Coordinates of C-alpha atoms in Angstrom, one line a residue:
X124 CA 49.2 7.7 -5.2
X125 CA 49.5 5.3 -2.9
X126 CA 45.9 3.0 -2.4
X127 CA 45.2 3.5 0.8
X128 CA 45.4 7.5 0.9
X129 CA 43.3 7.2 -2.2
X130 CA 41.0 5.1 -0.1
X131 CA 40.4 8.3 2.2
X132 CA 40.2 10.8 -0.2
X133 CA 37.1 9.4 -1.5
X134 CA 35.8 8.2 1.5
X135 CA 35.2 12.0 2.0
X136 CA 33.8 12.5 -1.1
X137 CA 31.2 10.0 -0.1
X138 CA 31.6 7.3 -2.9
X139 CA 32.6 4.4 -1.0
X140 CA 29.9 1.8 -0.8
X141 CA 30.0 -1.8 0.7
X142 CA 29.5 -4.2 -2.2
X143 CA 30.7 -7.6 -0.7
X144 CA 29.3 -8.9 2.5
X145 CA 31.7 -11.1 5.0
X146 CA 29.3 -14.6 4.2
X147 CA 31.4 -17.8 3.7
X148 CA 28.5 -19.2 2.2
X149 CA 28.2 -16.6 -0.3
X150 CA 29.2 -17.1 -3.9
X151 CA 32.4 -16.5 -5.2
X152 CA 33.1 -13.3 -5.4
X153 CA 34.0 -12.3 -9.0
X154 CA 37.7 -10.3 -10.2
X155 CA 36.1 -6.7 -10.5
X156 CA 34.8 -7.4 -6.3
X157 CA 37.9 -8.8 -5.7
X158 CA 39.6 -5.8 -7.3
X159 CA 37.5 -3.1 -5.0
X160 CA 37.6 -4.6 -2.1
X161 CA 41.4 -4.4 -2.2
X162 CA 41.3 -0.9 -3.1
X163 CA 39.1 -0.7 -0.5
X164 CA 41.3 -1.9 2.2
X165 CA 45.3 -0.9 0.4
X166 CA 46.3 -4.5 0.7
X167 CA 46.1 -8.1 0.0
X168 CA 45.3 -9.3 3.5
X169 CA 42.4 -7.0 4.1
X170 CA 40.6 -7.8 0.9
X171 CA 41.2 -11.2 1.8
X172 CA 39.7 -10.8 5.1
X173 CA 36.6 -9.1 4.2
X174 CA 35.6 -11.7 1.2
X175 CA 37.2 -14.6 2.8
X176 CA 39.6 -15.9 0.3
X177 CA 43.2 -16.0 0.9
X178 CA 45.7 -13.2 -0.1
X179 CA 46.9 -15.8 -3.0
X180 CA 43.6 -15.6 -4.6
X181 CA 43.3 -12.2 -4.1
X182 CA 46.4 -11.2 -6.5
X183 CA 45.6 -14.0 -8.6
X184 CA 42.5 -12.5 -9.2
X185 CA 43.9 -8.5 -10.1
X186 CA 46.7 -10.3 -12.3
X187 CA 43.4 -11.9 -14.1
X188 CA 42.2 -8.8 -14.6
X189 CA 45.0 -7.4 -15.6
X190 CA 45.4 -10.0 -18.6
X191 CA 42.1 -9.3 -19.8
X192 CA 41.9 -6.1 -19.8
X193 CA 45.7 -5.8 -20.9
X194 CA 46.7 -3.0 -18.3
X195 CA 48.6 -2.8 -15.5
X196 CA 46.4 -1.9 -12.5
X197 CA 48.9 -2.4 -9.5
X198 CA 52.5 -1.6 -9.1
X199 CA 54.9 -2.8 -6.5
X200 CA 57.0 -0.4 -4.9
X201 CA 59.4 -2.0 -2.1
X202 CA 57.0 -3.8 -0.4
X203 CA 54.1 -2.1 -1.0
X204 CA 51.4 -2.2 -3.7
X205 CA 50.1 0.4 -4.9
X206 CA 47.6 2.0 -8.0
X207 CA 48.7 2.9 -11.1
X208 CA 47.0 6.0 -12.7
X209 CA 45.2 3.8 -14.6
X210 CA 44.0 1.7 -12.1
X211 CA 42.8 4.6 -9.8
X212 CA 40.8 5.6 -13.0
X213 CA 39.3 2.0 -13.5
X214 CA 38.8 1.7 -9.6
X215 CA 36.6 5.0 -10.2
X216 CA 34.4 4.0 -12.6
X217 CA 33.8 0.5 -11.5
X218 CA 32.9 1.7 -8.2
X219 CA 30.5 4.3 -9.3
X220 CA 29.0 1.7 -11.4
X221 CA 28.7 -1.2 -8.8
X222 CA 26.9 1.6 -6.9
X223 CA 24.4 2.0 -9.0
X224 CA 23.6 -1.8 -9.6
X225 CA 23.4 -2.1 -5.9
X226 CA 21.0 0.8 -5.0
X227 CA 19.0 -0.6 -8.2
X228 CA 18.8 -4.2 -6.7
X229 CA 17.6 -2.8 -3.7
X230 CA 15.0 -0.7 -5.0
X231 CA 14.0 -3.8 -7.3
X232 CA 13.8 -5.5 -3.5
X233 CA 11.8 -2.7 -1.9
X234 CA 9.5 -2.4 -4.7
X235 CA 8.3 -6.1 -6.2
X236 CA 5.4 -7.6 -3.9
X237 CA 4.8 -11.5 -3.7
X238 CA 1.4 -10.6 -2.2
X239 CA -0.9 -8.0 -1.4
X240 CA -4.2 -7.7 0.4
X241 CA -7.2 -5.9 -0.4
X242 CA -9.4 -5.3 2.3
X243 CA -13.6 -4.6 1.4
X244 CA -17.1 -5.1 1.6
X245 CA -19.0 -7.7 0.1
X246 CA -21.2 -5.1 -1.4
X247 CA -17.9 -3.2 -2.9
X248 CA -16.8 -6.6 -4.0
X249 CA -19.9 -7.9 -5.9
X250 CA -20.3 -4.2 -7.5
X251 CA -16.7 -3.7 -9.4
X252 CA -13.5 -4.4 -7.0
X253 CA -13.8 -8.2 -7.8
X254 CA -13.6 -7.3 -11.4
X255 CA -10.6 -5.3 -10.7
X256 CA -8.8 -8.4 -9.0
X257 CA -9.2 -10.6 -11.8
X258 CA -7.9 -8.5 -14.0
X259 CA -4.9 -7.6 -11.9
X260 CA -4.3 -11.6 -11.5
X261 CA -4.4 -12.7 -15.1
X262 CA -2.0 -9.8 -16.0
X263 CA 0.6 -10.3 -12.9
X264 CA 0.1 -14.4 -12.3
X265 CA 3.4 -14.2 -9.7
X266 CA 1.3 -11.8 -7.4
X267 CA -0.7 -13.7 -4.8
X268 CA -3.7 -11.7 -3.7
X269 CA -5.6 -12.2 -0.3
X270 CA -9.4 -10.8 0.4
X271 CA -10.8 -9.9 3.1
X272 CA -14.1 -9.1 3.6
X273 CA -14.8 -6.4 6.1
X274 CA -16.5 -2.8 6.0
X275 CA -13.4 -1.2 7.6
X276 CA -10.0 -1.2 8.5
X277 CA -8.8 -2.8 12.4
X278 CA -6.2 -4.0 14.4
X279 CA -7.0 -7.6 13.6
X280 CA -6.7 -7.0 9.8
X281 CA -3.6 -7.3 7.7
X282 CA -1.5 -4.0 8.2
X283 CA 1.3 -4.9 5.3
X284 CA 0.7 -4.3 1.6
X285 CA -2.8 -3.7 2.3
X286 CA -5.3 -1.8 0.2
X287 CA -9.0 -0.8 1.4
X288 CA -11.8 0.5 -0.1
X289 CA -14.8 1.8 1.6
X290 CA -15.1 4.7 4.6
X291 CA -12.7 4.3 7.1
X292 CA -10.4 8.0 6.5
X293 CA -11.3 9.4 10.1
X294 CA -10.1 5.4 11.5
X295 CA -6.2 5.3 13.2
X296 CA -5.3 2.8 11.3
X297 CA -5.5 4.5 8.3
X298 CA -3.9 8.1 9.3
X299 CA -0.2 6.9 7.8
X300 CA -1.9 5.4 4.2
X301 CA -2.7 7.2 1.4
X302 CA -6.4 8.1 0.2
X303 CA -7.7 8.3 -3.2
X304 CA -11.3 9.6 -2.7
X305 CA -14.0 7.9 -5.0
X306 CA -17.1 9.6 -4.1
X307 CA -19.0 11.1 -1.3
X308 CA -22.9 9.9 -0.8
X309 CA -25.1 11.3 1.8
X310 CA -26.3 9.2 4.6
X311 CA -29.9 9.1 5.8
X312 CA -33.0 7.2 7.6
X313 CA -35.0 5.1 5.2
X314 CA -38.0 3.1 5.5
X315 CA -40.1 0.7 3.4
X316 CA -43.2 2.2 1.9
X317 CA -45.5 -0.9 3.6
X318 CA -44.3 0.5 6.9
X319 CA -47.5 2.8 8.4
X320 CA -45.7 3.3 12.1
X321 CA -44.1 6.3 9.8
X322 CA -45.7 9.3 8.2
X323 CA -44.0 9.7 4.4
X324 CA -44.6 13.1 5.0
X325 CA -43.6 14.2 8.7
X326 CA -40.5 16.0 9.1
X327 CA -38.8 13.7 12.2
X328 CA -35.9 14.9 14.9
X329 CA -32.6 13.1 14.6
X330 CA -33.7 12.2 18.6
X331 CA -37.2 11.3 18.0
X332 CA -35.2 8.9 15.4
X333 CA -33.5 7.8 17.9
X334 CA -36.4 6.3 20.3
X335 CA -37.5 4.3 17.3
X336 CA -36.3 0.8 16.7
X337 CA -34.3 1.1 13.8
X338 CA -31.0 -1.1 12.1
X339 CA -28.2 0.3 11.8
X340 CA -24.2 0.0 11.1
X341 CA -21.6 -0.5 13.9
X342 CA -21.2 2.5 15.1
X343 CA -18.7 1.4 17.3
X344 CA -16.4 0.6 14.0
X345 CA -18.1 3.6 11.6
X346 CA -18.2 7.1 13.5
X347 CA -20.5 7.8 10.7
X348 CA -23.9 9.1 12.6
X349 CA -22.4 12.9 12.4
X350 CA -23.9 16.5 11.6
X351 CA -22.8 19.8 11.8
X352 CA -19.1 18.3 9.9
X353 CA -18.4 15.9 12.7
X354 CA -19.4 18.1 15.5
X355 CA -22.3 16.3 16.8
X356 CA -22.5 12.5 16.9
X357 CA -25.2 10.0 17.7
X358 CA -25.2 6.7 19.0
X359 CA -28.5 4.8 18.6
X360 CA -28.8 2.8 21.8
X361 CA -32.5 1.5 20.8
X362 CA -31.4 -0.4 17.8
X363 CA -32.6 -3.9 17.7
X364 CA -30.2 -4.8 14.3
X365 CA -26.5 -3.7 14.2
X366 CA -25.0 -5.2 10.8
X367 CA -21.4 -4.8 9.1
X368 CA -22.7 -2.9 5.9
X369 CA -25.0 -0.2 4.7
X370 CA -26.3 -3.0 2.2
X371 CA -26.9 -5.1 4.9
X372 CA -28.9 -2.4 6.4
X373 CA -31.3 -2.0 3.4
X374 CA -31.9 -6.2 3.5
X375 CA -33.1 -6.2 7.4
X376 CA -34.8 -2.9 7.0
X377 CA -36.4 -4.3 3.8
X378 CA -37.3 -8.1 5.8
X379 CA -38.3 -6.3 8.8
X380 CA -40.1 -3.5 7.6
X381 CA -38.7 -0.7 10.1
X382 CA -36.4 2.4 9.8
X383 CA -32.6 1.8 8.7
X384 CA -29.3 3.4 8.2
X385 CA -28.3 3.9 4.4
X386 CA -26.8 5.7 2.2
X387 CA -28.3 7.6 -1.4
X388 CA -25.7 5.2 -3.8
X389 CA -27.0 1.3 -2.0
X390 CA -30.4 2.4 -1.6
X391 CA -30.9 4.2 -4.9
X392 CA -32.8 1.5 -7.2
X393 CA -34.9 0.2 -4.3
X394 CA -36.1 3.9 -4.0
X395 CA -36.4 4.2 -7.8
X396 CA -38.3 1.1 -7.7
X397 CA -40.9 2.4 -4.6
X398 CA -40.1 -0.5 -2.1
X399 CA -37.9 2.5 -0.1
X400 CA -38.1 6.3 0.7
X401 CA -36.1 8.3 2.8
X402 CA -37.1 10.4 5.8
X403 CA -37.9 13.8 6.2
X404 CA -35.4 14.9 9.0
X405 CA -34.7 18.7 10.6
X406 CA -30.9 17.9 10.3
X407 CA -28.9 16.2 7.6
X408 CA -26.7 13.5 8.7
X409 CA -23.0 14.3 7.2
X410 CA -21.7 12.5 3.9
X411 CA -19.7 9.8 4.3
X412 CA -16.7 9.2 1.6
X413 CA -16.1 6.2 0.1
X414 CA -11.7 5.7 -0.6
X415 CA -9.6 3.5 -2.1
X416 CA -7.2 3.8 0.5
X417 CA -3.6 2.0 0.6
X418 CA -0.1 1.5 2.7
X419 CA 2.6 4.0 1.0
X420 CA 4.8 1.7 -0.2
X421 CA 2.7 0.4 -2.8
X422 CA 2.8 3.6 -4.8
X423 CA 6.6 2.5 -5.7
X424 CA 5.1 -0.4 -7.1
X425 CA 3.8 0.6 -11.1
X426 CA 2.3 -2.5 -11.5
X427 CA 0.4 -2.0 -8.2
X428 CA -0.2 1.2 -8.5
X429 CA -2.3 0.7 -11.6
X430 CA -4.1 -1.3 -10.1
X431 CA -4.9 0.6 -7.2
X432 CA -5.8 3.7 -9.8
X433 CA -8.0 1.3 -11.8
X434 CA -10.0 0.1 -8.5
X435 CA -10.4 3.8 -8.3
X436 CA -11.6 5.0 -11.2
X437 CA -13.6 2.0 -11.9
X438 CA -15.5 2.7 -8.7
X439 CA -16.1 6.6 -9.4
X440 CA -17.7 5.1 -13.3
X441 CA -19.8 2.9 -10.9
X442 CA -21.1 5.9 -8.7
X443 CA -20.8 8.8 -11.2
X444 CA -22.7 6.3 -14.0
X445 CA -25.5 5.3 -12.4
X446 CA -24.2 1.7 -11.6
X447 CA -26.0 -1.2 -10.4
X448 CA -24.9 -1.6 -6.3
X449 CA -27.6 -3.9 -5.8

């Protein structure tokens, strides 16, 4: 057969693959390239031209091959080269096989991360995800890791490699990440117990609420402020305090003694402890979720993604056990 019709014929069946890019400053292309590229092309001069080498070298090189591996791979015929039976045969295998390495390397390429960037709370980082990273950096020392501290995902943060953890699953930036959920907690209006402008045991309106003076989280970054599953939302415009972080929250509230935005997991121990209670309201704000939530190419990643899976379990121990979120 001669090479180049062979050429065709499996160009239809789909195995040819490019395994030697046209870059004089590229190393040396071994015998076995050498030896596909001029199957590839049915001649001396095109394998030549594609690696960059001159014909001589080219022939030198299958005559190499030839020696070592004691067969004859090419047979002249007038002035024509072509395959013997056993070359088509090795020309198969090698090329299936140089395949393979290639889509390998290329995964390997796709898949190993230099750095990565987890994106969180203070509060989530004091309570376990700082634990998490340390561990994740003794075990994988070539793997920088960038923090940033912020309650939710934005334009202005990282967008590569990135992994979040907090409520931000009804934010844009998140819709094309994936979403481990750790917990839901229920959001409410707390006060401290020193505080007599409020009755412990009134039952308030979400708007008389909201003609108080009261701290509160961004609601500009956190559409959190929600009943009725999203339907309704409210926008305190009479807060004198807008923080980054539920936490936060509880501090002013606390030094300040007025009514704040909190969640049931930050502000459990100070209400265990009597310093906090939570109103009485008519409606029930909506839960808000707290995710581990991360770009989609880090699940190709094991090492990442155990990491990611330990951020996640460790924080649903944290909430499910009763941790400490002080």
């Amino acid at each position: 057969m001669h090479c180049c019709k062979m050429n065709l014929h499996l160009r239809k069946m789909g195995r040819i693959n490019t395994l030697v890019v046209n870059d004089k400053s590229s190393s040396s292309p071994s015998e076995r390239e050498i030896f596909l590229s001029f199957c590839r092309h049915g001649s001396l001069s095109g394998a030549a031209e594609e690696l960059s080498v001159y014909a001589s070298t080219v022939s030198r090189s299958i005559g190499n091959l030839e020696k070592k591996l004691n067969v004859s791979l090419v047979k002249k015929i007038g002035n024509k080269l072509f395959l013997t039976e056993i070359g088509e045969k090795y020309y198969e295998n090698i090329n299936k096989s140089f395949s393979d390495i290639i889509s390998y390397e290329k995964k390997i390429g796709e898949y190993a991360f230099d750095e990565i960037t987890v994106i969180t709370s203070d509060f989530f980082l004091d309570a376990w995800v700082s634990n998490c990273i340390s561990e994740f950096m003794k075990e994988n020392k070539a793997v920088r890791v960038k923090v940033f501290s912020d309650d939710t995902l934005t334009r202005n943060n990282p967008t590569d490699n990135v992994i979040f953890v907090g409520f931000a699953r009804n934010n844009k930036s998140a819709e094309n990440m994936i979403l481990k959920n750790i917990t839901k907690t229920s959001v409410g209006f707390y006060t401290t117990t020193k505080n007599k402008s409020i009755s412990r045991e009134k039952t308030y309106s979400i708007s008389e609420i909201m003609d108080m003076k009261t701290i509160e989280l961004d609601t500009k970054k956190h559409k959190y402020l929600t009943t009725h599953s999203g339907k309704k939302s409210y926008d305190f415009h009479n807060s004198f305090i807008v923080v980054d972080s539920l936490a936060m929250c509880l501090e002013q509230g606390v030094r300040f003694n007025c009514v704040f935005v909190s969640c049931e997991s930050v502000s459990k121990n100070a209400v265990e402890e009597g310093v906090i209670y939570k109103l009485k309201t008519s409606e029930e704000l909506d839960p808000i979720y707290i995710d581990v939530i991360y770009t989609e190419n880090l699940k190709k990643n094991p090492k990442i993604q155990e990491f990611i899976n330990k951020i996640h379990t460790v924080g649903m121990q944290f909430y499910n056990g009763g941790g400490n979120f002080q």
